[in-house]
């Protein structure tokens, strides 16, 4: 369905004072996407020309929108925040089509069906102005404008002006209006400033149309779809709704959630069928998870690609990284900054991989740091191995070629290349390239001092037992002066 002769205006200039952050609420995120982008993307998808009225922190709002919709949106400036009626008046120079769809910028749960239904009713009834209502008697809805209907009149009374009982008057104004351009042009100047709020209310247009016996139409929508976000409490409630919509969508597409209610899945995430998502997992902006993957409890994935059959076990952080088919990461691993874990590779506990590639079937299973490195295929990196990639000024690369075995507790001082099929003995500090098929050993030879251990544990004299320090064999050895210096004891 095309919404012919309609253009849209989104009101996004307000001060967001009820958020109490000093920052515009319109860039607060809901499921990873800024609040203002929900109505903007909805209206751009409906192929409507969109004008956004900006004012308070306009650069921030404009930047957020143009980052995603550089060509589809124009901006007008409301220099002073004098209310929604004043805001729409500021957009007058952009009105060209026959009907103007006006929407508050703070309603992220709105959907296309509501807009289409409003359009159908407005056109069918040839109304001057049509708007969306919802039903809510809850005190938490006390801030909404009340829709007061009588046999031959209709008006919206703003919360600040409303004297009646809000639990009796449960019909509220959603904040979406479709207005004939001619009606708007002829009546926008007649709005009066509210004596209480010192603002011009867009909602007074309803009474103006009603008093002139021009057609006013309403459609009703579910309250959850039209929630306006004025406070952090309302933001939280809206995010719960959006989150459960997203999770139910993926459930319908064959994704298995163990404890769905504490999982976070952002809006622009994709998940393949047969994938398991554990309790408390966070799949954040830009993440793509393939088919039959496991994302276990409390792992956080951001802007990463997890290919088919891969597993991210519990308590991992994976950001800006790729985990290829059937690879395994975790538990307790950190893979980030463009790292690639190739097919069937294994990254185990307490391993950090930064700006590195770990090749097919390679293993880094315990307590390691792999930074600025390229690890080939079928490599084993022993526990506690560290790539020393940084000298305080510059970063250097470590290259470990295919089929290399690095024993435990190696220190690989970059730049360094460990060539194919070579072997680095445990505990080595590797400073030079290792040739193909070589064994590198770079550690202090062991010396055994025969009998020295007895001196460390010699029987206590009565005096030494009285001496607190001397009760510890370590200090006793020093006091007894049996050893000439530290280098001899190795302490
Ligand atoms: C508004 C409606 C209310 C409705 C509710 C639905 C008015 C007067 N009241 O109240 O009837 O029930 O929405 O959520 O419209 N804005 C500007 N310039 C301004 C003031 C606001 O652009 O000078 C923008 C805000 O950024 C916001 C939108 O207009 O996106 C609505 O303003 P807000 O202050 O949130 O209105 P409500 O008090 O919620
Ligand atoms: Ca609002």
Coordinates of C-alpha atoms and ligand atoms in Angstrom, one line a residue:
X1 CA 0.0 0.0 0.0
X2 CA 1.4 3.4 -0.9
X3 CA 0.4 6.4 1.2
X4 CA -0.3 8.8 -1.7
X5 CA 0.0 12.5 -1.2
X6 CA 1.4 12.1 2.3
X7 CA 4.6 13.6 3.8
X8 CA 5.8 13.1 7.3
X9 CA 7.0 15.5 10.0
X10 CA 8.6 14.1 13.2
X11 CA 8.8 16.3 16.3
X12 CA 12.2 15.9 17.8
X13 CA 13.2 19.3 19.2
X14 CA 12.1 18.9 22.8
X15 CA 14.3 19.3 25.9
X16 CA 13.7 15.8 27.4
X17 CA 13.7 17.5 30.8
X18 CA 11.9 14.5 32.4
X19 CA 14.9 12.3 31.7
X20 CA 17.0 14.5 34.0
X21 CA 20.2 13.8 32.2
X22 CA 20.7 17.1 30.4
X23 CA 20.9 15.1 27.2
X24 CA 18.2 14.6 24.5
X25 CA 16.3 11.3 25.2
X26 CA 15.9 10.8 21.4
X27 CA 19.4 9.3 21.2
X28 CA 19.0 6.9 24.1
X29 CA 19.1 3.3 22.8
X30 CA 16.4 0.7 22.9
X31 CA 17.6 -2.8 21.9
X32 CA 20.7 -1.2 20.4
X33 CA 19.0 1.4 18.3
X34 CA 18.5 5.1 19.1
X35 CA 14.9 6.0 20.0
X36 CA 14.6 8.6 17.2
X37 CA 15.5 6.0 14.5
X38 CA 12.4 3.9 15.2
X39 CA 9.9 6.4 13.8
X40 CA 12.4 7.6 11.1
X41 CA 13.0 4.2 9.7
X42 CA 9.3 3.3 9.8
X43 CA 8.4 6.3 7.7
X44 CA 11.4 6.0 5.4
X45 CA 10.3 2.3 4.8
X46 CA 6.8 3.6 4.0
X47 CA 8.5 5.7 1.3
X48 CA 7.3 9.0 2.8
X49 CA 9.3 12.2 2.5
X50 CA 10.4 12.9 6.1
X51 CA 11.1 16.2 7.8
X52 CA 12.4 16.1 11.3
X53 CA 12.0 19.2 13.6
X54 CA 15.2 19.5 15.6
X55 CA 16.2 22.0 18.3
X56 CA 17.6 20.9 21.6
X57 CA 21.0 19.3 20.9
X58 CA 20.1 19.3 17.2
X59 CA 23.6 18.4 16.0
X60 CA 23.4 15.1 18.0
X61 CA 19.9 14.2 16.7
X62 CA 20.8 15.1 13.1
X63 CA 24.0 13.2 13.3
X64 CA 22.2 10.1 14.6
X65 CA 19.7 10.2 11.8
X66 CA 22.0 11.1 8.9
X67 CA 24.4 8.3 9.9
X68 CA 21.7 5.9 8.7
X69 CA 19.5 8.0 6.5
X70 CA 21.7 10.4 4.7
X71 CA 19.4 11.2 1.8
X72 CA 15.9 10.5 3.0
X73 CA 15.4 13.1 5.7
X74 CA 15.4 16.9 5.8
X75 CA 15.7 19.0 9.0
X76 CA 14.0 22.2 10.2
X77 CA 15.1 24.1 13.2
X78 CA 12.9 25.0 16.2
X79 CA 15.1 27.6 17.9
X80 CA 13.1 27.8 21.1
X81 CA 11.2 24.9 22.6
X82 CA 7.7 26.5 22.8
X83 CA 5.7 23.3 22.5
X84 CA 4.5 20.8 19.9
X85 CA 2.2 23.3 18.2
X86 CA 5.1 25.7 17.7
X87 CA 7.3 22.8 16.5
X88 CA 4.9 21.8 13.7
X89 CA 4.6 25.5 12.7
X90 CA 8.4 25.6 12.3
X91 CA 8.1 23.0 9.5
X92 CA 5.6 24.9 7.4
X93 CA 8.1 25.7 4.7
X94 CA 8.4 22.0 3.9
X95 CA 4.6 21.3 3.5
X96 CA 4.0 20.4 -0.2
X97 CA 1.8 17.3 -0.2
X98 CA -1.9 17.2 0.5
X99 CA -1.7 15.4 3.8
X100 CA 0.9 15.8 6.6
X101 CA 1.5 12.9 8.9
X102 CA 2.8 14.3 12.3
X103 CA 4.4 12.0 14.8
X104 CA 6.2 12.5 18.1
X105 CA 9.8 11.4 18.0
X106 CA 9.6 9.5 21.3
X107 CA 7.3 6.6 20.3
X108 CA 9.7 3.7 19.4
X109 CA 7.1 0.9 19.5
X110 CA 4.9 2.3 16.7
X111 CA 4.3 0.1 13.7
X112 CA 3.3 0.5 10.0
X113 CA -0.2 -1.1 10.5
X114 CA -1.2 1.8 12.7
X115 CA 0.0 4.4 10.2
X116 CA -1.8 2.6 7.3
X117 CA -5.0 2.3 9.3
X118 CA -4.9 6.0 10.2
X119 CA -4.4 6.8 6.5
X120 CA -7.2 4.6 5.3
X121 CA -9.7 6.2 7.8
X122 CA -8.5 9.7 7.1
X123 CA -8.9 9.3 3.3
X124 CA -12.1 7.3 3.4
X125 CA -13.8 9.9 5.7
X126 CA -12.2 12.9 4.0
X127 CA -11.3 14.2 7.4
X128 CA -9.6 17.5 8.2
X129 CA -7.6 15.8 11.0
X130 CA -7.3 12.2 12.1
X131 CA -5.4 10.9 15.1
X132 CA -4.6 7.7 17.1
X133 CA -6.0 7.0 20.5
X134 CA -5.4 4.3 23.1
X135 CA -7.1 3.1 26.3
X136 CA -5.2 3.2 29.6
X137 CA -6.7 3.9 33.1
X138 CA -3.4 3.2 34.9
X139 CA -2.0 6.1 36.9
X140 CA 1.3 5.6 35.0
X141 CA -0.5 7.0 31.9
X142 CA -1.5 10.2 33.8
X143 CA 0.9 12.3 31.7
X144 CA -0.9 11.7 28.4
X145 CA -3.4 14.1 26.9
X146 CA -7.1 13.0 27.5
X147 CA -9.4 12.6 24.6
X148 CA -12.8 14.0 25.6
X149 CA -15.7 13.2 23.3
X150 CA -19.2 14.5 23.4
X151 CA -22.1 13.8 21.0
X152 CA -21.0 16.6 18.6
X153 CA -17.5 17.6 19.8
X154 CA -14.1 16.2 20.5
X155 CA -11.0 17.7 22.1
X156 CA -7.7 16.7 23.7
X157 CA -7.0 18.1 27.2
X158 CA -3.4 18.0 28.2
X159 CA -2.4 16.4 31.5
X160 CA -1.3 19.7 32.9
X161 CA -4.8 21.2 32.2
X162 CA -6.9 18.2 33.0
X163 CA -9.1 18.6 36.1
X164 CA -11.1 15.4 35.9
X165 CA -10.4 11.9 37.1
X166 CA -7.8 10.2 34.9
X167 CA -9.0 6.8 36.0
X168 CA -12.4 7.6 34.6
X169 CA -11.2 9.3 31.4
X170 CA -9.1 6.5 30.0
X171 CA -9.0 7.5 26.3
X172 CA -5.5 9.0 25.7
X173 CA -3.9 10.7 22.7
X174 CA -1.1 8.7 21.1
X175 CA 0.8 11.6 19.5
X176 CA 0.2 10.7 15.8
X177 CA -1.9 12.9 13.6
X178 CA -2.8 13.0 9.9
X179 CA -3.8 16.4 8.8
X180 CA -5.0 18.0 5.5
X181 CA -2.4 20.5 4.5
X182 CA -5.0 23.2 3.8
X183 CA -6.5 22.8 7.2
X184 CA -3.1 23.1 8.8
X185 CA -2.1 26.1 6.8
X186 CA -5.4 27.9 7.6
X187 CA -5.5 27.1 11.3
X188 CA -1.9 26.8 12.6
X189 CA -1.8 30.5 13.5
X190 CA -4.9 30.2 15.6
X191 CA -3.3 28.0 18.3
X192 CA -3.2 29.8 21.6
X193 CA -0.4 29.6 24.2
X194 CA -1.4 27.6 27.3
X195 CA -1.4 29.9 30.4
X196 CA -0.3 27.0 32.5
X197 CA 2.6 25.5 30.4
X198 CA 3.5 28.6 28.4
X199 CA 3.5 26.3 25.3
X200 CA 1.5 26.0 22.1
X201 CA -0.1 22.5 22.0
X202 CA -0.6 20.7 18.6
X203 CA -3.4 18.9 20.3
X204 CA -5.5 22.1 20.3
X205 CA -6.0 21.6 16.5
X206 CA -8.5 18.9 17.3
X207 CA -10.8 21.4 19.2
X208 CA -10.4 23.9 16.4
X209 CA -11.5 21.4 13.7
X210 CA -14.3 20.1 15.9
X211 CA -15.6 23.7 16.7
X212 CA -15.6 24.4 13.0
X213 CA -17.5 21.2 12.4
X214 CA -14.8 19.9 10.1
X215 CA -14.2 16.1 10.0
X216 CA -12.2 14.7 13.0
X217 CA -11.5 11.0 12.9
X218 CA -9.9 8.7 15.4
X219 CA -8.6 5.1 15.3
X220 CA -7.6 3.2 18.4
X221 CA -4.4 1.2 18.9
X222 CA -2.9 -0.9 21.6
X223 CA -1.3 1.2 24.4
X224 CA 1.9 -0.9 24.2
X225 CA 2.4 0.2 20.5
X226 CA 2.0 3.9 21.1
X227 CA 3.9 4.3 24.4
X228 CA 5.6 7.7 24.6
X229 CA 8.9 7.7 26.4
X230 CA 9.4 10.7 28.8
X231 CA 11.3 9.0 31.6
X232 CA 13.9 6.2 32.2
X233 CA 11.1 4.1 33.7
X234 CA 9.1 4.4 30.5
X235 CA 12.3 3.6 28.5
X236 CA 12.9 0.5 30.5
X237 CA 9.2 -0.6 30.0
X238 CA 9.4 0.0 26.3
X239 CA 12.7 -2.0 26.0
X240 CA 11.1 -5.0 27.8
X241 CA 8.3 -5.0 25.1
X242 CA 10.7 -4.6 22.2
X243 CA 13.1 -7.2 23.6
X244 CA 10.4 -9.8 24.0
X245 CA 9.1 -9.1 20.4
X246 CA 12.6 -9.7 19.1
X247 CA 13.1 -12.9 21.1
X248 CA 9.7 -14.3 20.1
X249 CA 10.6 -13.5 16.5
X250 CA 13.8 -15.6 16.7
X251 CA 11.9 -18.4 18.6
X252 CA 9.5 -18.5 15.6
X253 CA 12.6 -18.9 13.4
X254 CA 13.9 -22.0 15.2
X255 CA 16.2 -20.5 17.9
X256 CA 16.3 -22.2 21.3
X257 CA 16.5 -20.0 24.3
X258 CA 17.2 -21.6 27.7
X259 CA 16.0 -18.7 29.9
X260 CA 14.7 -16.1 27.4
X261 CA 13.7 -13.4 29.8
X262 CA 17.2 -12.4 30.8
X263 CA 18.7 -12.5 27.3
X264 CA 19.4 -9.3 25.3
X265 CA 19.1 -9.5 21.5
X266 CA 19.5 -6.2 19.7
X267 CA 17.4 -5.1 16.8
X268 CA 19.9 -5.6 14.0
X269 CA 21.1 -9.1 15.1
X270 CA 20.5 -12.2 13.0
X271 CA 20.4 -15.8 14.4
X272 CA 20.3 -19.1 12.4
X273 CA 18.0 -22.0 13.0
X274 CA 19.0 -24.7 15.5
X275 CA 21.1 -22.2 17.5
X276 CA 21.0 -22.4 21.3
X277 CA 21.2 -19.1 23.4
X278 CA 22.0 -19.6 27.1
X279 CA 20.8 -17.6 30.1
X280 CA 22.0 -14.0 30.3
X281 CA 23.6 -14.0 26.9
X282 CA 23.9 -10.6 25.1
X283 CA 23.8 -10.5 21.3
X284 CA 24.5 -6.8 20.6
X285 CA 24.4 -4.5 17.5
X286 CA 25.8 -6.0 14.3
X287 CA 26.1 -9.6 15.5
X288 CA 25.3 -12.4 13.0
X289 CA 25.1 -15.9 14.4
X290 CA 24.8 -18.8 12.0
X291 CA 22.9 -22.1 12.2
X292 CA 23.4 -24.7 14.9
X293 CA 25.7 -22.6 17.1
X294 CA 25.9 -22.5 20.9
X295 CA 26.1 -19.2 22.6
X296 CA 26.3 -20.2 26.2
X297 CA 25.4 -18.4 29.5
X298 CA 26.5 -14.8 30.1
X299 CA 28.5 -14.4 26.9
X300 CA 28.5 -11.0 25.3
X301 CA 28.8 -10.8 21.5
X302 CA 29.1 -7.4 19.8
X303 CA 29.4 -6.7 16.1
X304 CA 30.7 -10.2 15.5
X305 CA 30.1 -13.0 13.1
X306 CA 29.7 -16.5 14.5
X307 CA 29.5 -19.0 11.6
X308 CA 27.5 -22.3 11.5
X309 CA 28.2 -24.9 14.1
X310 CA 30.6 -22.6 16.2
X311 CA 30.4 -22.5 20.0
X312 CA 30.9 -19.6 22.3
X313 CA 30.9 -21.1 25.8
X314 CA 29.9 -19.3 28.9
X315 CA 31.3 -15.9 30.1
X316 CA 33.0 -14.8 26.9
X317 CA 33.3 -11.4 25.4
X318 CA 33.5 -11.4 21.6
X319 CA 33.6 -8.1 19.9
X320 CA 34.4 -7.0 16.3
X321 CA 35.5 -10.6 15.6
X322 CA 34.7 -13.6 13.5
X323 CA 34.4 -17.1 14.8
X324 CA 34.4 -19.5 11.8
X325 CA 32.6 -22.8 11.3
X326 CA 32.7 -25.3 14.2
X327 CA 35.3 -23.3 16.1
X328 CA 35.0 -23.2 19.9
X329 CA 35.7 -20.2 22.2
X330 CA 35.6 -20.1 26.0
X331 CA 34.6 -20.4 28.7
X332 CA 36.0 -17.1 30.0
X333 CA 37.7 -15.9 26.7
X334 CA 38.0 -12.5 25.2
X335 CA 38.3 -12.3 21.4
X336 CA 38.3 -8.8 19.9
X337 CA 39.5 -6.1 17.5
X338 CA 39.1 -7.9 14.1
X339 CA 40.3 -11.3 15.4
X340 CA 39.4 -14.3 13.3
X341 CA 39.2 -17.8 14.8
X342 CA 39.2 -20.1 11.8
X343 CA 37.4 -23.3 11.3
X344 CA 37.6 -25.9 14.1
X345 CA 40.1 -23.8 16.1
X346 CA 39.8 -23.9 19.9
X347 CA 40.3 -20.9 22.2
X348 CA 40.0 -22.0 25.8
X349 CA 39.8 -20.5 29.3
X350 CA 41.3 -17.1 30.2
X351 CA 42.6 -16.5 26.7
X352 CA 42.7 -13.1 25.1
X353 CA 43.0 -12.8 21.3
X354 CA 43.4 -9.3 19.9
X355 CA 43.9 -8.3 16.3
X356 CA 45.0 -11.8 15.5
X357 CA 44.1 -14.8 13.3
X358 CA 44.1 -18.3 14.7
X359 CA 44.2 -20.8 11.9
X360 CA 42.2 -23.9 11.3
X361 CA 42.3 -26.6 14.0
X362 CA 44.8 -24.7 16.1
X363 CA 44.5 -24.6 19.8
X364 CA 45.1 -22.0 22.4
X365 CA 43.5 -23.6 25.3
X366 CA 44.6 -22.0 28.6
X367 CA 45.7 -18.6 30.0
X368 CA 47.3 -17.0 27.0
X369 CA 47.5 -13.6 25.3
X370 CA 47.6 -13.6 21.5
X371 CA 47.9 -10.0 20.2
X372 CA 48.9 -8.8 16.7
X373 CA 49.6 -12.4 15.7
X374 CA 49.0 -14.7 12.8
X375 CA 48.8 -18.3 13.9
X376 CA 48.8 -20.9 11.2
X377 CA 46.9 -24.2 10.9
X378 CA 47.1 -27.1 13.4
X379 CA 49.3 -25.1 15.8
X380 CA 49.3 -25.9 19.5
X381 CA 49.9 -22.9 21.8
X382 CA 50.8 -24.1 25.3
X383 CA 49.2 -22.8 28.5
X384 CA 50.4 -19.4 29.7
X385 CA 52.0 -18.3 26.3
X386 CA 52.2 -14.6 25.7
X387 CA 52.9 -12.6 22.6
X388 CA 54.9 -9.6 23.6
X389 CA 53.6 -7.3 20.9
X390 CA 54.2 -3.8 22.4
X391 CA 57.4 -2.1 23.4
X392 CA 55.6 0.9 24.9
X393 CA 55.8 2.8 21.6
X394 CA 55.1 0.5 18.7
X395 CA 53.2 -2.8 18.1
X396 CA 54.9 -5.7 16.3
X397 CA 53.7 -8.9 14.7
X398 CA 54.2 -12.5 15.8
X399 CA 53.9 -15.1 13.1
X400 CA 53.5 -18.8 14.0
X401 CA 53.4 -21.0 10.9
X402 CA 51.5 -24.2 10.3
X403 CA 52.1 -27.3 12.5
X404 CA 54.1 -25.5 15.1
X405 CA 54.1 -26.7 18.8
X406 CA 54.7 -24.0 21.4
X407 CA 55.2 -25.5 24.8
X408 CA 53.7 -24.0 28.0
X409 CA 54.7 -20.6 29.3
X410 CA 56.4 -19.3 26.2
X411 CA 57.1 -15.6 25.8
X412 CA 57.2 -14.7 22.1
X413 CA 58.9 -11.3 21.7
X414 CA 57.7 -9.6 18.5
X415 CA 58.6 -9.1 15.8
X416 CA 59.3 -12.8 15.5
X417 CA 58.4 -15.7 13.2
X418 CA 58.2 -19.3 14.3
X419 CA 58.5 -21.3 11.1
X420 CA 56.6 -24.5 10.0
X421 CA 56.9 -27.7 12.0
X422 CA 59.2 -26.2 14.6
X423 CA 58.9 -26.6 18.4
X424 CA 59.5 -24.1 21.2
X425 CA 60.3 -25.7 24.5
X426 CA 58.2 -24.9 27.6
X427 CA 59.3 -21.8 29.5
X428 CA 61.2 -20.3 26.5
X429 CA 61.6 -16.6 25.8
X430 CA 61.8 -16.5 22.0
X431 CA 63.5 -13.4 20.7
X432 CA 64.8 -14.8 17.4
X433 CA 63.1 -16.4 14.4
X434 CA 62.9 -20.2 14.7
X435 CA 63.7 -22.1 11.5
X436 CA 61.5 -24.8 10.0
X437 CA 61.7 -28.2 11.9
X438 CA 63.9 -26.6 14.6
X439 CA 63.6 -27.0 18.4
X440 CA 64.1 -23.7 20.2
X441 CA 65.0 -23.8 23.9
X442 CA 65.5 -20.4 25.4
X443 CA 65.5 -20.7 29.2
X444 CA 67.9 -20.8 32.1
X445 CA 69.5 -24.2 32.7
X446 CA 68.4 -25.7 35.9
X447 CA 70.9 -26.1 38.8
X448 CA 70.3 -28.4 41.7
X449 CA 72.1 -27.4 44.9
X450 CA 72.5 -30.7 46.7
X451 CA 71.4 -30.6 50.4
X452 CA 70.4 -26.9 50.4
X453 CA 66.8 -27.6 51.1
X454 CA 67.8 -29.0 54.5
X455 CA 69.2 -25.6 55.5
X456 CA 65.9 -24.1 54.8
X457 CA 64.2 -26.5 57.1
X458 CA 66.8 -27.0 59.9
X459 CA 65.4 -27.8 63.4
X460 CA 64.5 -24.7 65.5
X461 CA 66.4 -23.8 68.7
X462 CA 64.5 -22.8 71.8
X463 CA 65.5 -19.1 71.2
X464 CA 64.3 -19.2 67.6
X465 CA 61.0 -20.6 68.7
X466 CA 60.5 -17.4 70.9
X467 CA 61.4 -15.2 68.0
X468 CA 58.3 -14.6 65.8
X469 CA 60.1 -14.1 62.6
X470 CA 62.4 -17.0 63.2
X471 CA 59.4 -19.3 63.3
X472 CA 59.2 -18.9 59.5
X473 CA 61.9 -21.1 57.8
X474 CA 62.4 -18.5 55.0
X475 CA 63.6 -15.8 57.4
X476 CA 65.4 -18.3 59.6
X477 CA 67.6 -19.2 56.6
X478 CA 68.6 -15.6 56.1
X479 CA 69.3 -15.0 59.8
X480 CA 71.5 -18.0 60.1
X481 CA 73.7 -16.4 57.5
X482 CA 74.3 -19.8 56.0
X483 CA 74.0 -18.3 52.5
X484 CA 76.4 -15.7 51.3
X485 CA 74.1 -13.9 48.9
X486 CA 70.8 -14.0 47.1
X487 CA 72.2 -15.3 43.8
X488 CA 73.5 -18.4 45.6
X489 CA 70.1 -19.2 47.2
X490 CA 68.2 -18.2 44.1
X491 CA 65.8 -16.3 46.4
Ligands
LIG1 C1 2.4 14.7 23.9 C2 1.0 15.2 23.7 C3 0.0 14.4 24.5 C4 0.1 12.9 24.1 C5 1.6 12.5 24.3 C6 1.7 11.1 23.7 C7 1.2 17.6 23.2 C8 1.0 19.0 23.7 N1 0.9 16.6 24.0 O1 2.7 15.0 25.3 O2 -1.4 14.8 24.2 O3 -0.7 12.1 25.0 O4 2.5 13.3 23.6 O5 3.0 10.6 24.0 O6 1.6 17.4 22.1 N2 8.8 18.6 21.0 C9 9.3 19.5 20.1 N3 9.3 20.8 20.4 C10 8.8 21.2 21.6 C11 8.2 20.3 22.5 C12 8.2 18.9 22.1 O7 9.8 19.1 19.0 O8 8.8 22.5 21.8 C13 8.8 17.1 20.6 C14 9.5 16.3 21.6 O9 10.9 16.1 21.3 C15 8.8 14.9 21.5 C16 7.4 15.3 21.0 O10 7.5 16.6 20.5 O11 9.4 14.1 20.6 C17 6.4 15.2 22.1 O12 6.7 16.1 23.1 P1 6.6 15.6 24.7 O13 7.1 16.7 25.5 O14 7.2 14.3 24.9 O15 5.0 15.6 24.8 P2 4.1 14.8 25.9 O16 4.2 15.7 27.1 O17 4.5 13.5 26.0
LIG2 CA1 6.2 12.2 25.1

